[in-house]
Short mmCIF file of C-alpha atoms and ligand atoms in Angstrom, two decimals:
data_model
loop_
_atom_site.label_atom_id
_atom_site.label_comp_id
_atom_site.label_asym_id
_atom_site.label_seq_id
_atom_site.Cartn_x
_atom_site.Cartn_y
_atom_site.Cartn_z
CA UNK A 1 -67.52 105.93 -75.64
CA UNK A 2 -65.66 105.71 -72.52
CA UNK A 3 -64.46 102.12 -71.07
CA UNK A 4 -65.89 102.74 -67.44
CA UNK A 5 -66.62 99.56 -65.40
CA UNK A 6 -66.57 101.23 -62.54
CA UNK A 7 -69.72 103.36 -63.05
CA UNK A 8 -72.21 103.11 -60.59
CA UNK A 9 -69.44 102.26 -57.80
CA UNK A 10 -68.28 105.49 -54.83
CA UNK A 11 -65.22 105.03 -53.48
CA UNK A 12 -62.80 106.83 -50.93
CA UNK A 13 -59.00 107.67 -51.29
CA UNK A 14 -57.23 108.93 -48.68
CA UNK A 15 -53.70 110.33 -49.76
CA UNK A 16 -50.62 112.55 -48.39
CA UNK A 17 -48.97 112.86 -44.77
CA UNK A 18 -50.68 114.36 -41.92
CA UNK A 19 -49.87 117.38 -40.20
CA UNK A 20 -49.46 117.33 -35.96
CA UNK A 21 -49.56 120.56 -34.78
CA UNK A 22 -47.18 121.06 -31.80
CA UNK A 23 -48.66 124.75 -31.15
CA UNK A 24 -49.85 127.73 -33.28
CA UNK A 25 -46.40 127.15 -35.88
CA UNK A 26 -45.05 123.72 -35.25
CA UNK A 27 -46.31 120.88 -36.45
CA UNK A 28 -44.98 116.76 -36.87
CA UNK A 29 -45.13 116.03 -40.17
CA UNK A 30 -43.61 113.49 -42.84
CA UNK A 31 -42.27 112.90 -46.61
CA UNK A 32 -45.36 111.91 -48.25
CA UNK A 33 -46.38 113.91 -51.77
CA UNK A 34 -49.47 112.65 -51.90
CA UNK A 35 -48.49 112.13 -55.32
CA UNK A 36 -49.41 108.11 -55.37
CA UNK A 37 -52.67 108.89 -53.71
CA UNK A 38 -53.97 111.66 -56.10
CA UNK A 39 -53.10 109.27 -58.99
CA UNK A 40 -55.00 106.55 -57.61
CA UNK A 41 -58.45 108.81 -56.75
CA UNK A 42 -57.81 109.93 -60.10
CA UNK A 43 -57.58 106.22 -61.90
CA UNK A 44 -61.29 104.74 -60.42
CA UNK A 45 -62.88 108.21 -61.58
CA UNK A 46 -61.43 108.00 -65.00
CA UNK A 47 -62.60 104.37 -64.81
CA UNK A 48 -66.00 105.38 -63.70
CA UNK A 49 -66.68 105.26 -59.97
CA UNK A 50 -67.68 108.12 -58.12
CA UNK A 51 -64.92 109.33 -55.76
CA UNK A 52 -64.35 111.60 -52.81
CA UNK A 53 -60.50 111.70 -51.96
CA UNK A 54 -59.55 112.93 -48.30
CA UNK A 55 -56.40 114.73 -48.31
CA UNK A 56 -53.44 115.87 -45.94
CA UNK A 57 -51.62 118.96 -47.08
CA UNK A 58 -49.99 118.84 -50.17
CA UNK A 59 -48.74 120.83 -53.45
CA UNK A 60 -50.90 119.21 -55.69
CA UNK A 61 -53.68 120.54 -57.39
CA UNK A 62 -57.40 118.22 -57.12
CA UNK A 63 -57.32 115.52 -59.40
CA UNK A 64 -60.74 115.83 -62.11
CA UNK A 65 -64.04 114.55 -61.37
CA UNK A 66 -62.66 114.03 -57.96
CA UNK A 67 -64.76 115.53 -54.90
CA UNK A 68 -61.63 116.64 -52.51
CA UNK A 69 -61.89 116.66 -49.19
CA UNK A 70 -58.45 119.02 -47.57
CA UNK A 71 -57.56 118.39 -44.05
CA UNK A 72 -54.73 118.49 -41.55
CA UNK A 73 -54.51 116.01 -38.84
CA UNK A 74 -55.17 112.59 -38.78
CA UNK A 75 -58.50 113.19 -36.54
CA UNK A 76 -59.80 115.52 -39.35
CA UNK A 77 -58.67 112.82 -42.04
CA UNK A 78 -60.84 110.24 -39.69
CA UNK A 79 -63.86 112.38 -39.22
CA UNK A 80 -63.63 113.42 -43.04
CA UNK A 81 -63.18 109.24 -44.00
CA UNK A 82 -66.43 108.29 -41.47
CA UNK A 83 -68.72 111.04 -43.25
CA UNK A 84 -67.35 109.85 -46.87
CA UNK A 85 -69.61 106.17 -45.86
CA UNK A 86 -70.88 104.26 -47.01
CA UNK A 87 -68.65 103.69 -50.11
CA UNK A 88 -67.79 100.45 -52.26
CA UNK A 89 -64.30 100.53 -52.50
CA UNK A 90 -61.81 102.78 -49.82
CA UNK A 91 -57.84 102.74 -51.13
CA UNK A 92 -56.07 103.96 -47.70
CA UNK A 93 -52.75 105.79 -49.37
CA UNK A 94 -52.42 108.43 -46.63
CA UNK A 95 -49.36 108.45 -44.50
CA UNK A 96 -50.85 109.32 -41.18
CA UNK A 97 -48.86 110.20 -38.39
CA UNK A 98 -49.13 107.20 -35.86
CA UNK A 99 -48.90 109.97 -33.18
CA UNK A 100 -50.13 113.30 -32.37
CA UNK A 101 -49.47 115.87 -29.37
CA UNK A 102 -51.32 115.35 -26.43
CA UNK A 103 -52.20 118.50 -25.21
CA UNK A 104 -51.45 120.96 -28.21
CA UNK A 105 -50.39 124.44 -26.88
CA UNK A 106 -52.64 127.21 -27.80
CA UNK A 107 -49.75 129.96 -27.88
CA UNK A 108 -46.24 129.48 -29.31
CA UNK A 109 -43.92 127.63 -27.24
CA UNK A 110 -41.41 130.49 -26.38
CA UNK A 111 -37.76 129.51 -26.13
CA UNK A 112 -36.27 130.63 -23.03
CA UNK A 113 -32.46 131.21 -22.81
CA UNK A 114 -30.99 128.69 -20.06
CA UNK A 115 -34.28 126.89 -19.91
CA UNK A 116 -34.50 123.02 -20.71
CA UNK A 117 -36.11 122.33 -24.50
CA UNK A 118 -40.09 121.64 -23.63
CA UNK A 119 -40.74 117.96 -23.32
CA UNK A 120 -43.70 116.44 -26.06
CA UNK A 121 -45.88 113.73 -25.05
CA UNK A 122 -47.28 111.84 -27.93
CA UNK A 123 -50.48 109.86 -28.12
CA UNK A 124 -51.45 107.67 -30.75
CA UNK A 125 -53.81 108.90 -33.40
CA UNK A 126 -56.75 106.46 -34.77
CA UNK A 127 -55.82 104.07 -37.15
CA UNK A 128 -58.12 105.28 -40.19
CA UNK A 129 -57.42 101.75 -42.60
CA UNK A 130 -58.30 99.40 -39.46
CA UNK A 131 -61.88 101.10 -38.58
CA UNK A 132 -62.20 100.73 -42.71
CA UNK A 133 -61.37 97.22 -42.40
CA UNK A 134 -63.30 95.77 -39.65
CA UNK A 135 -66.65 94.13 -39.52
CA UNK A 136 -69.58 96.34 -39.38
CA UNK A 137 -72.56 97.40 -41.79
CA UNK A 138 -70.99 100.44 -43.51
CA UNK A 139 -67.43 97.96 -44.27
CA UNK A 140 -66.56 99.12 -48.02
CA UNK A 141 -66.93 95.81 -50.28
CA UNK A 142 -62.78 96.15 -50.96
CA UNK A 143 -60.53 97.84 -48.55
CA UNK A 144 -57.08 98.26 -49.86
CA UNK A 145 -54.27 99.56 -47.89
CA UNK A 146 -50.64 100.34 -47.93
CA UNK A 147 -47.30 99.37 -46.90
CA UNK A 148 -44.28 101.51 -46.71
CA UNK A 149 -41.47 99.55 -46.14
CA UNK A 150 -37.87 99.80 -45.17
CA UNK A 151 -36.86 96.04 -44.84
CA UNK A 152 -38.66 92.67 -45.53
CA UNK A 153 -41.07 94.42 -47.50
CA UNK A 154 -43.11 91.60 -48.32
CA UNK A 155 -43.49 89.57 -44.87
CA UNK A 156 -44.25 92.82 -43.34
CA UNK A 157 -46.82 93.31 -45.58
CA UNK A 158 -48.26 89.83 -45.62
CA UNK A 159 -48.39 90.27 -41.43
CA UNK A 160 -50.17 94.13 -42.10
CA UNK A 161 -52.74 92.60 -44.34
CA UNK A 162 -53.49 90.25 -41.57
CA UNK A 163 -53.91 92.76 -38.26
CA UNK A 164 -55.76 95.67 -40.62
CA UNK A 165 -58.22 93.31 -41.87
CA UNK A 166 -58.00 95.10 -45.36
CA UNK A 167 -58.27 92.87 -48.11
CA UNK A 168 -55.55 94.03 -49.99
CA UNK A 169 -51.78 95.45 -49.07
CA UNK A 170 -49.83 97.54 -51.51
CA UNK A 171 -46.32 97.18 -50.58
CA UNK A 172 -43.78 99.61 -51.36
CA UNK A 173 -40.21 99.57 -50.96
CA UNK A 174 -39.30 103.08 -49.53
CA UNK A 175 -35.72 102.51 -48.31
CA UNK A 176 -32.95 105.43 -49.29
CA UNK A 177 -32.50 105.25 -52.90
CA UNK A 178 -35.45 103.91 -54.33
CA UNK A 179 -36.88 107.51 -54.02
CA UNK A 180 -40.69 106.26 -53.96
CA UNK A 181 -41.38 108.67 -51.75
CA UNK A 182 -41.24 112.06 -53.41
CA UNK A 183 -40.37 110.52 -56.90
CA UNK A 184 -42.71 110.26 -59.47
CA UNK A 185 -42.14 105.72 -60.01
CA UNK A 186 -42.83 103.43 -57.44
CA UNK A 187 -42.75 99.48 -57.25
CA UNK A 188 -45.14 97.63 -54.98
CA UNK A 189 -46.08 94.06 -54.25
CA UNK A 190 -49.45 93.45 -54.42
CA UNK A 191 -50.73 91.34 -51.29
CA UNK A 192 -54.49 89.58 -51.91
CA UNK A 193 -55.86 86.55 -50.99
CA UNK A 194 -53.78 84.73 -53.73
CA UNK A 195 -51.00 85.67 -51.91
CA UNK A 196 -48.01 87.77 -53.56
CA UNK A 197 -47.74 89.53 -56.68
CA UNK A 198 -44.46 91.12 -58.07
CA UNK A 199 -45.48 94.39 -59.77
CA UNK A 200 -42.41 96.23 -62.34
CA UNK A 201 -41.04 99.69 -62.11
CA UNK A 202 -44.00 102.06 -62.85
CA UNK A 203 -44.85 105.42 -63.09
CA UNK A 204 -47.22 106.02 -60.04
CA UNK A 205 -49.58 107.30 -62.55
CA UNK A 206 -49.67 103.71 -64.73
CA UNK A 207 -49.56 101.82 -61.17
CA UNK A 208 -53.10 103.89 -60.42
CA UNK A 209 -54.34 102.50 -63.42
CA UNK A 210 -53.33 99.35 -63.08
CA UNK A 211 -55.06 99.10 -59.88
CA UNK A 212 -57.89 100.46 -60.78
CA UNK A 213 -58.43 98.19 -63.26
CA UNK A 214 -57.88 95.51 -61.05
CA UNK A 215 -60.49 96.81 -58.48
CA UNK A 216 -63.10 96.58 -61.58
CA UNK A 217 -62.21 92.96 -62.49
CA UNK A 218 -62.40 92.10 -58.72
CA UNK A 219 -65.83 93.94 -59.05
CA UNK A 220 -66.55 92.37 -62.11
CA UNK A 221 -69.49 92.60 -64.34
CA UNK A 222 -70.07 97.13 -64.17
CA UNK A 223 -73.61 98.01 -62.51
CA UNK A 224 -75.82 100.24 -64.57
CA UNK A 225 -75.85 103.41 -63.22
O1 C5P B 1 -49.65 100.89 -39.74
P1 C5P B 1 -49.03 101.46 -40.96
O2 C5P B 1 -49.00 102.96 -40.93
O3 C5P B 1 -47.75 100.87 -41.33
O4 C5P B 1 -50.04 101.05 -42.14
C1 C5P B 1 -50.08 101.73 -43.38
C2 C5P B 1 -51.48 101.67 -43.93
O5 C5P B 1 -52.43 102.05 -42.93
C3 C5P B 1 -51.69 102.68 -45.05
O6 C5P B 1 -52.70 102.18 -45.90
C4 C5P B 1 -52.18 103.90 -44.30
O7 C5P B 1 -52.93 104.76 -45.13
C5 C5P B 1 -53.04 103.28 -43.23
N1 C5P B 1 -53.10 104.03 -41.97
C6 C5P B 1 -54.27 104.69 -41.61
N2 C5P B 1 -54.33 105.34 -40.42
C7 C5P B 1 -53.27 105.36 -39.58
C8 C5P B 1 -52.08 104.70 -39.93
C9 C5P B 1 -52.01 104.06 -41.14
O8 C5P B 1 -55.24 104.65 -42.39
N3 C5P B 1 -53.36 106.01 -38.43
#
């Protein structure tokens, strides 16, 4: 039989970039795979927990026993998050685009010869691992977020664990060269409580599992579903 200590436990994963449309064909976007986030959704459900992963777009194909939830923007990810609750555990993996466009055009921006380029005004987009993370009746029981660093990787982290309110920061270092994002290994300090912990090189597949497992010992003894 199946090892699953997390039976009986939902959780929510949100994973890849976010997509800002500018108008009908533009959008701001970024580098994330969604790889690390897929991996992760797919970890708790092979340990068990029932899971509902909210995606940006990606080339990846849903993970099994996973209900997937696509979307573009970071106000669909945050509507799609809000109607995922109540859940036990949320991992926030998404890389959502701090900004949008304020005032999206409805038509395609034309390019007209001698004219100056149009000007974008950007407003910030809600901040989907802080409403996770603060006080409130439908807070998940473990709210993990992550960290994509370029520089001081772990103070930064240790600071973003602090002003989320998650209880746990995955740092990664994503400076040019280690090609985390993208690249199918990543290596992350994990930020709890107990302060820092040093993870090796792993696949992002075996890092998933890893934390998985170590969201059931946090949870300790499995409920019986
Ligand atoms: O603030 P920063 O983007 O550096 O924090 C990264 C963490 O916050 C990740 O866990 C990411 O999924 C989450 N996040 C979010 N909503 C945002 C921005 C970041 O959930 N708008």
């Amino acid at each position: 039989e199946a090892w699953e200590p997390l039976a009986g436990r939902t959780a929510l994963v949100t994973a890849g970039p976010t997509h800002e449309p500018v108008d009908p064909v533009r959008y701001l976007g970024n580098r994330s795979s969604g790889l690390q986030g897929y991996a992760i959704a797919s970890a708790l459900a092979v340990l068990g927990a029932r899971v509902t992963l909210v995606s940006g777009p990606v080339m990846l194909a849903d993970p099994a026993g996973v209900d997937v939830v696509r979307v573009e923007t970071g106000v669909e990810m945050e509507r799609a998050v809000r109607t995922a609750l109540p859940v036990d555990i949320a991992v926030c993996v998404a890389a959502v685009a701090d900004w949008r466009i304020d005032g999206v055009s409805d038509r395609k921006i034309k390019k007209q010869a001698g004219a100056p380029p149009p000007v974008l005004t950007l407003v910030s987009n809600p901040d989907i691992l802080a409403m996770l993370a603060a006080p409130g009746p439908e807070r998940p029981a473990l709210v993990v977020g992550f960290a994509a660093e370029t520089n001081d990787v772990e103070a930064g982290a240790i600071t973003k664990r602090a002003r989320k309110g998650c209880d746990w920061i995955v740092a990664n270092d994503v400076s040019t060269g280690t090609n985390v994002m993208g690249g199918q290994d990543n290596r992350v300090i994990l930020i709890t409580e107990d302060g820092p912990e040093r993870w090796p090189l792993l696949a992002k597949t075996d890092l998933a599992l890893r934390l998985a497992e170590r969201i059931a010992a946090w949870f300790g003894t499995p409920v019986m579903a």
